Each structure stands twice: as C-alpha cells, then as structure tokens.
Coordinates of C-alpha atoms (C1' of nucleotides) in Angstrom, one line a residue:
Chain A
M21 CA -49.3 -17.7 -18.3
I22 CA -46.2 -16.9 -20.1
S23 CA -45.5 -13.4 -18.9
Q24 CA -45.8 -14.7 -15.4
S25 CA -43.2 -17.3 -15.9
V26 CA -40.9 -14.8 -17.6
N27 CA -41.1 -12.6 -14.5
D28 CA -40.4 -15.5 -12.4
K29 CA -37.2 -16.3 -14.2
R30 CA -36.2 -12.7 -14.1
T31 CA -36.7 -12.4 -10.4
D32 CA -35.3 -15.8 -9.8
L33 CA -32.1 -14.7 -11.5
L34 CA -32.0 -11.5 -9.6
A35 CA -32.6 -13.2 -6.3
A36 CA -29.9 -15.8 -7.1
A37 CA -27.4 -13.1 -8.1
L38 CA -28.1 -11.1 -5.0
K39 CA -27.5 -14.0 -2.7
L40 CA -24.3 -15.1 -4.4
F41 CA -22.9 -11.5 -4.9
V42 CA -23.3 -10.7 -1.3
Q43 CA -21.5 -14.0 -0.3
Y44 CA -18.8 -14.1 -2.9
G45 CA -18.6 -10.7 -4.5
F46 CA -19.2 -9.7 -8.1
H47 CA -16.1 -11.4 -9.5
G48 CA -16.3 -14.3 -7.2
T49 CA -19.6 -15.3 -8.7
P50 CA -19.6 -16.9 -12.1
T51 CA -22.7 -16.5 -14.3
S52 CA -22.9 -20.2 -14.4
Q53 CA -23.4 -20.4 -10.7
I54 CA -26.1 -17.7 -10.8
A55 CA -28.0 -19.7 -13.5
K56 CA -27.7 -22.9 -11.5
Q57 CA -28.9 -21.2 -8.3
A58 CA -31.8 -19.7 -10.2
G59 CA -32.6 -23.1 -11.6
V60 CA -32.3 -22.1 -15.3
A61 CA -29.8 -22.9 -18.0
N62 CA -26.7 -20.8 -18.6
G63 CA -28.0 -19.4 -21.9
T64 CA -31.3 -18.3 -20.3
L65 CA -29.4 -15.8 -18.1
F66 CA -28.0 -14.2 -21.2
H67 CA -31.5 -14.2 -22.8
Y68 CA -32.7 -11.8 -20.1
Y69 CA -29.5 -9.9 -19.4
K70 CA -27.2 -9.1 -22.3
T71 CA -24.1 -9.2 -20.1
K72 CA -23.1 -9.9 -16.5
E73 CA -22.7 -6.2 -16.1
D74 CA -26.2 -5.6 -17.2
L75 CA -27.4 -8.1 -14.6
I76 CA -25.5 -6.3 -11.9
V77 CA -26.8 -2.9 -12.8
S78 CA -30.4 -4.2 -13.2
L79 CA -30.2 -5.8 -9.8
Y80 CA -29.2 -2.5 -8.3
I81 CA -32.0 -0.6 -10.0
D82 CA -34.5 -3.3 -8.9
I83 CA -33.4 -3.1 -5.2
K84 CA -33.6 0.7 -5.2
L85 CA -37.1 0.4 -6.8
R86 CA -38.3 -2.1 -4.2
M87 CA -36.9 0.1 -1.4
G88 CA -38.6 3.2 -2.8
Q89 CA -41.9 1.4 -3.0
Y90 CA -41.7 0.1 0.5
I91 CA -40.9 3.5 1.9
E92 CA -43.7 5.1 -0.2
A93 CA -46.2 2.5 1.0
K94 CA -45.4 3.2 4.6
A95 CA -45.3 7.0 4.3
E96 CA -47.7 9.1 6.3
P97 CA -47.2 12.6 5.0
H98 CA -47.2 15.2 7.8
K99 CA -47.1 18.9 7.7
N100 CA -44.5 18.8 10.4
P101 CA -41.2 18.2 8.6
K102 CA -39.6 16.6 11.7
K103 CA -42.2 14.0 11.8
N104 CA -41.8 13.4 8.1
F105 CA -38.1 12.9 8.4
R106 CA -38.5 10.8 11.5
N107 CA -40.9 8.4 9.8
Q108 CA -38.8 8.0 6.8
F109 CA -35.6 7.6 8.7
I110 CA -37.2 4.8 10.8
E111 CA -38.7 3.1 7.8
I112 CA -35.4 3.1 5.9
V113 CA -33.5 1.7 8.8
L114 CA -36.1 -1.0 9.4
W115 CA -36.2 -1.9 5.7
S116 CA -32.4 -2.2 5.7
L117 CA -32.5 -4.5 8.7
E118 CA -35.2 -6.7 7.2
N119 CA -33.3 -6.8 3.9
K120 CA -29.7 -7.1 5.0
D121 CA -28.6 -8.6 1.7
D122 CA -30.1 -5.8 -0.3
F123 CA -28.6 -3.3 2.0
Y124 CA -25.2 -4.9 1.8
F125 CA -25.4 -5.2 -1.9
I126 CA -26.1 -1.5 -2.3
Q127 CA -23.0 -0.6 -0.3
Q128 CA -21.0 -3.0 -2.3
F129 CA -22.3 -1.6 -5.5
H130 CA -21.8 2.0 -4.6
N131 CA -18.2 1.4 -3.9
S132 CA -17.5 -0.4 -7.1
P133 CA -16.8 0.7 -10.7
F134 CA -20.2 -0.5 -11.7
A135 CA -21.8 2.5 -9.9
A136 CA -20.7 4.7 -12.8
L137 CA -22.9 2.6 -15.1
V138 CA -26.2 3.5 -13.6
P139 CA -28.2 5.7 -16.1
P140 CA -28.2 9.3 -14.8
E141 CA -32.0 9.5 -14.9
E142 CA -32.2 6.7 -12.4
I143 CA -29.9 8.5 -10.0
Q144 CA -31.8 11.8 -10.4
M145 CA -35.1 10.2 -9.8
Q146 CA -34.0 8.8 -6.4
L147 CA -32.5 12.0 -5.3
N148 CA -35.3 14.3 -6.2
K149 CA -37.7 13.1 -3.6
F150 CA -35.3 13.6 -0.7
C151 CA -33.8 16.8 -2.0
G152 CA -37.3 18.4 -2.3
Q153 CA -38.1 17.5 1.3
I154 CA -34.8 18.9 2.6
E155 CA -35.3 22.2 0.7
D156 CA -38.8 22.5 2.1
A157 CA -37.6 21.9 5.6
I158 CA -34.9 24.5 5.1
K159 CA -37.4 27.1 3.9
L160 CA -39.6 26.4 6.9
K161 CA -36.4 26.8 9.0
A162 CA -37.0 23.4 10.5
I163 CA -33.4 22.5 9.7
K164 CA -30.1 24.4 9.3
N165 CA -29.6 26.4 6.1
R166 CA -26.9 24.4 4.4
D167 CA -26.3 23.0 0.9
T168 CA -29.0 20.4 0.2
D169 CA -26.4 17.9 -0.9
F170 CA -24.5 18.4 2.3
I171 CA -27.5 17.7 4.5
L172 CA -28.4 14.7 2.4
S173 CA -24.9 13.3 2.7
L174 CA -25.0 13.6 6.5
I175 CA -28.4 12.0 6.8
T176 CA -27.5 9.2 4.4
S177 CA -24.3 8.4 6.2
H178 CA -26.0 8.6 9.6
T179 CA -28.6 6.1 8.4
Y180 CA -25.8 3.9 7.0
G181 CA -23.8 4.0 10.2
L182 CA -26.7 3.2 12.4
T183 CA -27.7 0.2 10.2
Q184 CA -24.2 -1.1 10.2
Y185 CA -24.1 -0.9 14.0
L186 CA -27.5 -2.6 14.4
T187 CA -26.5 -5.3 12.0
K188 CA -23.4 -6.2 13.9
A189 CA -24.7 -6.0 17.4
K190 CA -27.9 -8.2 17.7
F191 CA -30.6 -6.6 19.9
D192 CA -34.2 -7.6 20.4
D193 CA -36.8 -5.6 18.6
D194 CA -37.7 -3.3 21.5
K195 CA -34.1 -2.4 22.2
Q196 CA -33.5 -1.9 18.5
K197 CA -36.5 0.5 18.1
K198 CA -35.3 2.4 21.1
I199 CA -31.8 2.8 19.5
I200 CA -33.3 3.9 16.2
K201 CA -35.4 6.5 17.8
D202 CA -32.6 7.7 20.0
S203 CA -30.4 7.8 16.9
F204 CA -32.9 10.0 15.1
D205 CA -33.1 12.4 18.0
M206 CA -29.4 12.8 17.8
L207 CA -29.5 13.2 14.0
W208 CA -32.1 15.9 14.4
K209 CA -30.2 17.7 17.1
M210 CA -27.4 17.9 14.5
I211 CA -29.3 19.4 11.7
E212 CA -32.1 21.3 13.3
Chain B
M138 CA 21.4 -1.5 -1.2
I139 CA 19.2 -4.5 -1.5
S140 CA 16.6 -3.9 1.2
Q141 CA 16.0 -0.5 -0.3
S142 CA 15.3 -1.9 -3.7
V143 CA 13.1 -4.6 -2.2
N144 CA 11.0 -1.9 -0.5
D145 CA 10.9 0.0 -3.7
K146 CA 9.4 -2.9 -5.6
R147 CA 7.0 -3.7 -2.8
T148 CA 5.7 -0.1 -2.7
D149 CA 5.7 0.1 -6.4
L150 CA 3.5 -2.9 -6.5
L151 CA 1.2 -1.5 -3.9
A152 CA 1.0 1.8 -5.6
A153 CA 0.3 0.3 -8.9
A154 CA -2.4 -2.0 -7.4
L155 CA -4.0 0.9 -5.6
K156 CA -4.3 3.0 -8.8
L157 CA -5.7 0.1 -10.8
F158 CA -8.1 -1.3 -8.2
V159 CA -9.6 2.1 -7.7
Q160 CA -10.1 2.5 -11.4
Y161 CA -11.2 -1.0 -12.5
G162 CA -12.1 -2.8 -9.3
F163 CA -10.4 -5.9 -7.8
H164 CA -11.6 -8.3 -10.4
G165 CA -11.2 -5.9 -13.2
T166 CA -7.5 -5.6 -12.6
P167 CA -5.3 -8.6 -13.7
T168 CA -2.1 -9.2 -11.8
S169 CA -0.3 -8.9 -15.1
Q170 CA -1.5 -5.3 -15.4
I171 CA -0.4 -4.5 -11.8
A172 CA 3.1 -5.9 -12.5
K173 CA 3.3 -4.0 -15.8
Q174 CA 2.3 -0.7 -14.1
A175 CA 4.8 -1.3 -11.3
G176 CA 7.5 -1.9 -13.9
V177 CA 8.3 -5.5 -12.8
A178 CA 7.8 -8.9 -14.2
N179 CA 4.7 -10.9 -13.6
G180 CA 6.6 -13.5 -11.5
T181 CA 8.1 -10.8 -9.3
L182 CA 4.7 -9.9 -8.0
F183 CA 4.1 -13.4 -6.8
H184 CA 7.6 -13.4 -5.2
Y185 CA 6.4 -10.7 -2.9
Y186 CA 2.8 -11.6 -2.5
K187 CA 1.8 -15.2 -2.5
T188 CA -1.6 -14.6 -4.0
K189 CA -3.6 -11.7 -5.4
E190 CA -5.7 -11.9 -2.3
D191 CA -2.6 -11.5 -0.2
L192 CA -1.7 -8.4 -2.2
I193 CA -5.2 -6.9 -1.7
V194 CA -5.2 -7.5 2.1
S195 CA -1.6 -6.2 2.4
L196 CA -2.5 -3.0 0.5
Y197 CA -5.4 -2.5 2.9
I198 CA -3.2 -2.9 6.0
D199 CA -0.6 -0.6 4.4
I200 CA -3.0 2.2 3.8
K201 CA -4.4 1.9 7.3
L202 CA -0.9 2.0 8.7
R203 CA 0.0 5.1 6.7
M204 CA -3.2 6.8 7.8
G205 CA -2.6 6.0 11.4
Q206 CA 1.0 7.4 11.2
Y207 CA -0.2 10.6 9.6
I208 CA -2.9 11.2 12.2
E209 CA -0.5 10.3 15.0
A210 CA 2.2 12.7 13.6
K211 CA -0.3 15.5 13.6
A212 CA -1.9 14.8 16.9
E213 CA -1.7 17.5 19.6
P214 CA -3.0 15.8 22.7
H215 CA -5.3 18.1 24.7
K216 CA -6.8 17.5 28.1
N217 CA -10.0 18.8 26.5
P218 CA -11.7 15.9 24.8
K219 CA -13.6 18.1 22.4
K220 CA -10.4 19.6 21.1
N221 CA -9.0 16.1 20.8
F222 CA -11.9 14.8 18.8
R223 CA -11.9 18.0 16.8
N224 CA -8.3 17.8 15.8
Q225 CA -8.5 14.2 14.8
F226 CA -11.7 14.6 12.9
I227 CA -10.2 17.4 10.9
E228 CA -7.0 15.5 10.3
I229 CA -8.8 12.4 9.1
V230 CA -10.9 14.3 6.7
L231 CA -8.0 16.2 5.3
W232 CA -6.0 13.0 4.9
S233 CA -8.9 11.4 3.1
L234 CA -9.1 14.4 0.7
E235 CA -5.4 14.4 0.1
N236 CA -5.4 10.7 -0.5
K237 CA -8.6 10.1 -2.4
D238 CA -7.5 6.9 -3.9
D239 CA -6.6 5.4 -0.5
F240 CA -9.9 6.6 0.9
Y241 CA -11.9 5.1 -1.9
F242 CA -10.0 1.9 -1.8
I243 CA -10.8 1.5 1.9
Q244 CA -14.5 1.9 1.3
Q245 CA -14.3 -0.6 -1.6
F246 CA -12.4 -3.0 0.5
H247 CA -14.7 -2.7 3.5
N248 CA -17.7 -3.6 1.4
S249 CA -16.1 -6.6 -0.2
P250 CA -15.7 -10.2 0.9
F251 CA -12.0 -9.5 1.3
A252 CA -12.8 -7.6 4.5
A253 CA -13.3 -10.8 6.3
L254 CA -9.7 -11.8 5.5
V255 CA -8.0 -9.1 7.6
P256 CA -6.3 -10.6 10.7
P257 CA -8.4 -9.9 13.7
E258 CA -5.5 -8.4 15.6
E259 CA -5.1 -5.7 12.9
I260 CA -8.7 -4.7 13.3
Q261 CA -8.5 -4.6 17.1
M262 CA -5.4 -2.5 17.0
Q263 CA -7.1 0.2 15.0
L264 CA -10.2 0.2 17.1
N265 CA -8.5 0.4 20.4
K266 CA -7.2 3.9 20.1
F267 CA -10.5 5.4 19.2
C268 CA -12.6 3.4 21.6
G269 CA -10.3 4.4 24.5
Q270 CA -10.8 8.0 23.7
I271 CA -14.6 7.6 23.4
E272 CA -14.7 5.9 26.8
D273 CA -12.7 8.6 28.4
A274 CA -14.9 11.3 27.0
I275 CA -18.0 9.5 28.3
K276 CA -16.5 9.2 31.7
L277 CA -15.8 12.9 31.7
K278 CA -19.4 13.4 30.6
A279 CA -18.1 15.3 27.6
I280 CA -20.2 13.2 25.3
K281 CA -23.5 11.2 25.7
N282 CA -23.4 8.0 27.6
R283 CA -24.0 5.4 24.9
D284 CA -22.4 2.2 23.8
T285 CA -18.9 2.9 22.6
D286 CA -19.4 1.1 19.3
F287 CA -22.5 3.1 18.7
I288 CA -20.7 6.4 19.1
L289 CA -17.9 5.1 17.0
S290 CA -20.3 4.1 14.2
L291 CA -21.9 7.5 14.2
I292 CA -18.5 9.4 14.1
T293 CA -17.1 7.1 11.4
S294 CA -20.0 7.4 9.1
H295 CA -20.2 11.2 9.7
T296 CA -16.6 11.5 8.6
Y297 CA -17.3 9.3 5.7
G298 CA -20.3 11.2 4.6
L299 CA -18.5 14.6 4.8
T300 CA -15.6 13.3 2.8
Q301 CA -17.9 11.9 0.1
Y302 CA -19.6 15.3 -0.1
L303 CA -16.4 17.2 -0.3
T304 CA -15.0 14.9 -2.9
K305 CA -17.9 15.3 -5.2
A306 CA -18.3 19.0 -4.9
K307 CA -15.1 20.9 -5.5
F308 CA -14.5 23.8 -3.2
D309 CA -11.4 25.9 -2.6
D310 CA -9.3 25.2 0.5
D311 CA -10.8 28.0 2.6
K312 CA -14.4 27.0 1.9
Q313 CA -13.5 23.4 2.4
K314 CA -12.0 24.1 5.9
K315 CA -15.0 26.1 6.8
I316 CA -17.3 23.2 5.9
I317 CA -15.2 20.7 7.8
K318 CA -15.3 22.8 10.9
D319 CA -19.0 23.4 10.6
S320 CA -19.5 19.7 10.1
F321 CA -17.6 18.9 13.3
D322 CA -19.7 21.4 15.2
M323 CA -22.8 19.6 14.0
L324 CA -21.3 16.3 14.9
W325 CA -20.5 17.5 18.3
K326 CA -23.9 18.9 18.9
M327 CA -25.2 15.4 18.1
I328 CA -23.0 13.5 20.6
E329 CA -22.3 16.0 23.4
Chain C
dA62 C1' 37.1 -17.0 -4.2
dC63 C1' 33.1 -19.8 -3.4
dA64 C1' 28.6 -21.1 -1.8
dT65 C1' 24.2 -19.9 -0.6
dT66 C1' 20.4 -17.2 -0.5
dT67 C1' 17.4 -13.8 -2.4
dG68 C1' 15.6 -11.2 -6.3
dT69 C1' 13.9 -11.0 -11.1
dA70 C1' 12.4 -12.3 -15.4
dG71 C1' 8.9 -13.9 -18.6
dA72 C1' 7.3 -17.8 -21.2
dG73 C1' 4.2 -21.4 -20.2
dT74 C1' 0.0 -23.9 -18.1
dG75 C1' -4.2 -25.5 -16.6
dA76 C1' -8.4 -24.0 -15.1
dT77 C1' -12.1 -20.9 -15.5
dT78 C1' -15.3 -17.8 -17.5
dA79 C1' -18.4 -14.7 -20.2
dG80 C1' -20.9 -15.1 -23.9
dT81 C1' -22.5 -17.8 -28.4
dC82 C1' -25.2 -20.8 -31.1
dA83 C1' -27.9 -24.2 -33.2
dA84 C1' -31.4 -27.1 -31.8
dT85 C1' -35.6 -28.0 -29.3
dC86 C1' -39.7 -26.7 -26.8
dT87 C1' -44.0 -23.9 -25.7
dG88 C1' -47.8 -21.1 -26.3
dT89 C1' -50.6 -18.4 -29.4
dA90 C1' -53.3 -17.2 -33.2
dA91 C1' -55.2 -17.9 -37.9
Chain D
dT300 C1' -53.5 -28.1 -38.4
dT301 C1' -50.0 -25.1 -39.4
dA302 C1' -47.1 -21.3 -38.8
dC303 C1' -44.6 -18.4 -36.0
dA304 C1' -42.3 -15.9 -32.1
dG305 C1' -40.3 -16.1 -28.1
dA306 C1' -38.3 -19.1 -24.3
dT307 C1' -35.0 -22.6 -23.0
dT308 C1' -31.4 -25.5 -23.2
dG309 C1' -26.5 -26.9 -22.6
dA310 C1' -22.5 -28.0 -25.2
dC311 C1' -19.0 -25.1 -27.1
dT312 C1' -15.4 -21.4 -27.7
dA313 C1' -12.2 -17.9 -27.5
dA314 C1' -10.1 -15.4 -24.3
dT315 C1' -8.3 -14.5 -20.0
dC316 C1' -6.2 -15.0 -15.7
dA317 C1' -3.8 -16.5 -11.4
dC318 C1' -0.1 -18.7 -10.6
dT319 C1' 4.2 -21.9 -11.7
dC320 C1' 8.6 -23.0 -13.3
dT321 C1' 13.1 -22.6 -14.9
dA322 C1' 17.0 -20.0 -15.7
dC323 C1' 19.8 -16.4 -14.6
dA324 C1' 21.6 -12.3 -11.9
dA325 C1' 22.8 -9.9 -7.7
dA326 C1' 23.8 -9.7 -3.0
dT327 C1' 25.6 -11.6 1.2
dG328 C1' 28.2 -14.6 4.1
dT329 C1' 32.5 -17.3 4.9

DNA sequence: ACATTTGTAGAGTGATTAGTCAATCTGTAA
DNA sequence: TTACAGATTGACTAATCACTCTACAAATGT
C-alpha cells in the first residue's frame, strides 16, 4: 500500500518536527534531526517538503486542520448561542490541554515571521466559522454589539490565557473542568 | 565621556537587534547584521554580549525594565482598586501601541525556548507588583475571589488581545481611547 | 609621562546547515 | 519479463554563522 506509507512518512515528519520545534525552536532544530527523529533519510524530507519553511507552514496548517476537525466532531449545534459558545469554548480548551505541543507550537508560530507565509485563504477559512457565529449572536442580542474582530480577539485571548494558566498549574480533571466552566461564565459576563 | 559612549553602543546594539528580530526572527538575524545596523564592528557586539543568546535575553530584560519604568512614572495611586487597575490597564495598552516592536518582541520571546533562560529573580520581580495589587483587591472584595495567578492570566491575555486588535485595525486616537476604555469596562465586569 | 585597563575593529576559523544529486530500490502495469 | 514512475537513500556542497583573535586606540589611574 504505497499511498499509506507515503502518508506515514509525511505524518512521521510532521510529528517529529512538532516535537523538536517545541523543544528547541525553529532555528534550533536542523532538518537532519527532524529526518532522524522521523526515521527517514535527510533527502526524503526534501522530497515531501521543498524547504524547511514549507515544512513549518505545512505543520501549522495540519495542526489547525486537526483542531478544526476535532471541534467539529464534538459540536452539538444549539439554537441557544450561549450554549454554542460554551460548548466550543470548552472543547477548544480541552483540545489544547490534551495537545499541549500543538497548542504551544501554534503560539510559537503566530509570533514568528513564518506567520506571514500562511496562504490567505487558509486564514480566511478558519475565521469564517467563528465570525459567522459571533455575528449571529450579535443579531440575536445575545452578546454586545461590537466589531466582530474585537469580540473574536477577546474570546481568543481569553481562551489562550486560561489554557496557559491550566498548563502551568496542574489540577485534577474535576478541578480543571470547574475552572474552565467558571472561566466561561466570566467570559460570558464580559461579552453578553 | 567613556561610560556615555559605552551606553550608546549597548543601546545601539539592543535597538538594532530589536528592529531586526521583529522583522526576521531570532534565527533569521545574523549577529553580523545586528552589528552593521548598530554601526559597530562584529567583534564589538561580542565584547558587550558574550553570546547571541545573552543579547536576546538582555534585550528582553531591557524592554521589561523600560515598560515598568514607563508605567510607574504614569501611575497615580488611588485608594480605589478599580481606578488603579483602570489606570494601569490603559497605560500598558498605550505603551504597547506606542512601542509596537517592543510589544511584538515580548510575545515572540515568551513563545520561544529563550524564555526559559530568564533569571527567575527577574520574573518574580515583575510578577510581585501585580500580584500584590490583585490580592489587595480580592481582600477588599473589589474583584472575585479566585487564584491570583488565574486573575493575572485573564487580565494579561485580555490586554494582549486588545492590543493585537488595535494594532491590526487602525483607528484614530479618539476612537482608540474609546475602545480601550470600553475594553476595560468589559474586563472589569468579568472579574468584579 | 607611563602603565594598565577598556573599547573597537574586522579578518579569520571551525562547525553547522539547508538543500542537491546520482544511484538504488519498490511497486505497478503492459 | 520489461519498462517506468515515484520513493528513498546518504554522501556531498556551497554558504552561512557564531564566535575568536590579534592589533591598535582611547581612557583612566599613578
């Protein structure tokens, strides 16, 4: 099964890159190390990814894709916008906690010059889902009437801050869930 | 005046490094470029900073110091905790907007393996001021009774999110101030 | 005046790295 | 069986980079 093995190598490379990037940073990780960690030859890496940059951007897009799929799979669409936001908020935080490396990589990537290299259509795709929801909620007067991007910024950074906090402090699952719910209530108080 | 000229070279180097790091990233910026931009010889850079890493960490500490001084200079201590938070919140956001490179550098730095290299006493120093204020406010029941670090995380990320938003969208000063104030009111609603 | 320390320069060095390439292997299809 | 396309390899290269070293200049102390 050739296409299977191709996918394996591709994902092996991405997984290896993720692990090493998170630990040593982009520049601290030579492509030779990534290849070694993935169990393939140096040249193979460049067979699948034209440049190191290409690998980095591909990894970002892959992570975003996986996160999107995860959230979508867990989504239970409600008429009630609050419940919708609540569900998604909780799922995103849980995903981030279960995939700390991915989460950390995204932050690292966002605050790097590589961020400018993501194709615009990728960015737009990711935003559209959320922006639509926010606009709907505003129309229904479920949340404050502010610029959509503004609301999105506040929600995103709130999610980020909470995840950062939960990552540093180690709580058991129950306590963690309580904090997440509490945190959403606070967020909602802010934007409702 | 030798000490003057020494300071000049040091600050020239930091300023050059800041500009280039923000544009090209840590690894995308060779020390030779930093020296050139600062108008000094390559070797001079290594006279003042033992390694590139040392330069990066020093730059971070320098920026944090300057920000702290700016905030402190503008501080008008109130008995009222809300007014205190409000003042500081506004000042931090304004500083970030006036010093976009510094702001961006800090994010870049925080999400990089270099963050682990900051001497612990530096970190503690910065946290103490804020944590004290938060604890006081909790005692006075001005804000919700939650873990100090939790509150701090939420405030920090809120500030960050707002600054990100204002940096991307370009508003005139009046509009900007309105948004900042509005944003603080929302933040306060969340934690009061 | 002299000695000593400190600052500055920039060519040089050794190590490292992204990316190439020619050769070999593997699977498929006629 | 043969032919062919893609996959895989790893030695190789050209370039780059962090950092050193030596020589000299400027400032400071005595």
